[in-house]
Short mmCIF file of C-alpha atoms in Angstrom, two decimals:
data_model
loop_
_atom_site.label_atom_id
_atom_site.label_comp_id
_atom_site.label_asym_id
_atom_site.label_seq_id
_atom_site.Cartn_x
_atom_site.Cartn_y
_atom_site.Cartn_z
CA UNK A 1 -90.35 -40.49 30.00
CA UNK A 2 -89.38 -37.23 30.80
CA UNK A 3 -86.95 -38.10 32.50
CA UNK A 4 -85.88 -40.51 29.91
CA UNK A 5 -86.25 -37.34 27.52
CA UNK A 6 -84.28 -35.44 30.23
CA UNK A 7 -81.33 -38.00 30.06
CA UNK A 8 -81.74 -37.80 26.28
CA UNK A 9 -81.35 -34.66 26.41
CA UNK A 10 -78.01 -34.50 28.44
CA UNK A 11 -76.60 -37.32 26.76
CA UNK A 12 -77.28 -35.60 23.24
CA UNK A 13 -75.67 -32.22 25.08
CA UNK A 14 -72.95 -34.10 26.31
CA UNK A 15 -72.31 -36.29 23.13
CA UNK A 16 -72.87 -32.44 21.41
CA UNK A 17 -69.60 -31.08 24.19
CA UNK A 18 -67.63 -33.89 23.40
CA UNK A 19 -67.96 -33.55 19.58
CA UNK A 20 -67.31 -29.83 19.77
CA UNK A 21 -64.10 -30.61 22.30
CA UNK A 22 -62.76 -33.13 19.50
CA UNK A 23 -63.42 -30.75 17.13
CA UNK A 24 -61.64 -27.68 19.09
CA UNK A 25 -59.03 -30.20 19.98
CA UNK A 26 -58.31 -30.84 16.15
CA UNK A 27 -58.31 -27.48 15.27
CA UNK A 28 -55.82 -26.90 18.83
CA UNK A 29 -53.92 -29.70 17.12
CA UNK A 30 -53.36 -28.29 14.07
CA UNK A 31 -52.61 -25.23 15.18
CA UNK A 32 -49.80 -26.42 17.41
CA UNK A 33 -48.51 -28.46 14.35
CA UNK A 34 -48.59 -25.32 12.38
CA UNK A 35 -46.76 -23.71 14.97
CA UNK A 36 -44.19 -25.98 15.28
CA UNK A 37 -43.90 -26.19 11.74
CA UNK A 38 -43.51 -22.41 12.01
CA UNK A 39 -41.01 -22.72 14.68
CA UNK A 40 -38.67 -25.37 12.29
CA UNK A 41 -38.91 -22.15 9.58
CA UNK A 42 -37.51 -20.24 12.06
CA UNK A 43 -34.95 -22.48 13.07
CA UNK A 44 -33.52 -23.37 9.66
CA UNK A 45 -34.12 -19.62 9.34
CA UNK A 46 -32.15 -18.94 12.07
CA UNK A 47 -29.35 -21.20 10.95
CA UNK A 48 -29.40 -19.89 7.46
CA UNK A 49 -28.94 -16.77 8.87
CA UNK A 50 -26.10 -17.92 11.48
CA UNK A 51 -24.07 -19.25 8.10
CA UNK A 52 -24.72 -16.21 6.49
CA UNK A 53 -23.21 -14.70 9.49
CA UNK A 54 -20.29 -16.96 9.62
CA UNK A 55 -19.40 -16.41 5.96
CA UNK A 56 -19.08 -13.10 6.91
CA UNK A 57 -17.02 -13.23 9.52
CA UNK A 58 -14.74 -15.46 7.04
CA UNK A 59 -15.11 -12.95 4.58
CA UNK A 60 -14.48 -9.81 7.21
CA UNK A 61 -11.59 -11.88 8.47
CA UNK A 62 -9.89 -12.22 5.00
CA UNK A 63 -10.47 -8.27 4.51
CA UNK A 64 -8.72 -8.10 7.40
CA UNK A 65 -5.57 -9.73 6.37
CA UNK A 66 -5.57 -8.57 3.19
CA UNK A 67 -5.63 -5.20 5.21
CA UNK A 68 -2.59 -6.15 7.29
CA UNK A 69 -0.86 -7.19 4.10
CA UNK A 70 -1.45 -4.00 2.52
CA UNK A 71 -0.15 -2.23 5.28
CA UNK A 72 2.89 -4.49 5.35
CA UNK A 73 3.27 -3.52 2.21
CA UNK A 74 3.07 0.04 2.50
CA UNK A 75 5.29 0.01 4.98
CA UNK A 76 8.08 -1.72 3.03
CA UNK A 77 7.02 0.93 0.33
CA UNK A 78 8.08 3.70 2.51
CA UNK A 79 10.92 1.29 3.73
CA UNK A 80 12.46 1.44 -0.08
CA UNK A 81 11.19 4.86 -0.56
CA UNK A 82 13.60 6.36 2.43
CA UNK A 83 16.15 4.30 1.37
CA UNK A 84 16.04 5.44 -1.90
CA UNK A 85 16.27 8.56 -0.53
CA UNK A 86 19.29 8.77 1.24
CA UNK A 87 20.65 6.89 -2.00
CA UNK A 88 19.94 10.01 -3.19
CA UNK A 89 21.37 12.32 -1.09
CA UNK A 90 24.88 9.83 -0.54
CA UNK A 91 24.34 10.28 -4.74
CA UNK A 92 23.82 14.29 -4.82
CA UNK A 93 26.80 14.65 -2.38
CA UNK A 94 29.39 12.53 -4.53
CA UNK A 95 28.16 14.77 -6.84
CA UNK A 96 28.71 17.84 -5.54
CA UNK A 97 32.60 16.70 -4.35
CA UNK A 98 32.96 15.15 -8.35
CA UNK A 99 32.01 19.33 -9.28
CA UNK A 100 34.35 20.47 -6.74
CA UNK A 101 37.14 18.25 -7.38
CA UNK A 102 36.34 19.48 -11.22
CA UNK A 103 36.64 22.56 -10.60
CA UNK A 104 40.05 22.58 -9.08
CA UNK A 105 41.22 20.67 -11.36
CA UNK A 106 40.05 23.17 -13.58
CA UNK A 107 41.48 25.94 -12.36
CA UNK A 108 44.89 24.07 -11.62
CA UNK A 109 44.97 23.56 -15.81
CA UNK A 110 43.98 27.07 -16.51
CA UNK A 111 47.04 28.27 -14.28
CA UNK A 112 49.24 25.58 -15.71
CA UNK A 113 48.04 26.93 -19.35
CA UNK A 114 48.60 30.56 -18.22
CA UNK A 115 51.96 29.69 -17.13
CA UNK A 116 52.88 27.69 -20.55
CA UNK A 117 51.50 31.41 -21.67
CA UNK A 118 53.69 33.65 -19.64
CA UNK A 119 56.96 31.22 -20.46
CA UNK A 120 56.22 30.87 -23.94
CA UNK A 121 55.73 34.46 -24.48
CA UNK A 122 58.88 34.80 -22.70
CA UNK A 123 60.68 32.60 -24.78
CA UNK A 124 59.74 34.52 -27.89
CA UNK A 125 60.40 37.47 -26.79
CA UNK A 126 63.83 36.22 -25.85
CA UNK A 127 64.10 34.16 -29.12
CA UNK A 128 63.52 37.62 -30.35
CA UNK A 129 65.96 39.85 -28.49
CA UNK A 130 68.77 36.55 -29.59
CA UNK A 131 67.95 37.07 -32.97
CA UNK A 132 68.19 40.88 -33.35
CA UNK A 133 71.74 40.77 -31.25
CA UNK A 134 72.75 37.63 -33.41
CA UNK A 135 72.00 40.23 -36.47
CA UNK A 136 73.28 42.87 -34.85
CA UNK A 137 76.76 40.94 -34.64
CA UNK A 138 76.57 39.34 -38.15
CA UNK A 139 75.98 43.13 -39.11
CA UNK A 140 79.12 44.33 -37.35
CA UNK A 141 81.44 40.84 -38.44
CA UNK A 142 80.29 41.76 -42.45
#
């Protein structure tokens, strides 16, 4: 009996071992599903966080063109702007020959004008001299 008790024994150990293996294998179990599970977070985690990173891109993409199209415009900007510019000057010189040509026109009126002057004074003075000698001679005749 003893060693029936001895047997007992082991078989109650062993059938003890093999409970507490199936129950450590469970728990293994479940923690491997819950790591897994924890690993599919991760993933769709991970992806989430890959689309967030592609919408950026998008978005830092269309910053970027709308950069290039500011600077396109810009540089039309300063395109028109120099243009405008030597408008401008081309402007501002016509001008300046317009004041010139003014001017001697000006001055060629003025000496015309001084010259009526001069003959018209002459002229009177003549006129003058005429009519004193035409008195003179009615004077004498009477």
């Amino acid at each position: 009996m003893s060693k029936n008790n001895n047997i007992e024994d082991m078989l109650s150990q062993l059938i003890t071992m093999v409970a507490a293996i199936q129950v450590e294998h469970k728990e293994m179990k479940q923690a491997l599903e819950g790591m897994h599970q924890e690993q599919k977070e991760m993933k769709r985690a991970f992806e989430g966080m890959h689309q967030e990173q592609k919408e950026m891109k998008r978005a830092f993409e269309g910053m970027h063109q709308e950069q290039k199209e500011m600077k396109q415009a810009f540089e039309g900007i300063l395109q028109e702007q120099k243009e405008m510019k030597r408008v401008q000057q081309e402007m501002h010189h016509k001008i300046d020959e317009i004041e010139t040509r003014a001017e001697e026109r000006h001055k060629e009126i003025l000496d015309q004008l001084t010259a009526f002057k001069h003959d018209q004074d002459f002229i009177w003075e003549k006129t003058v001299r005429h009519e004193r000698e035409i008195h003179a001679i009615k004077m004498k005749l009477s």
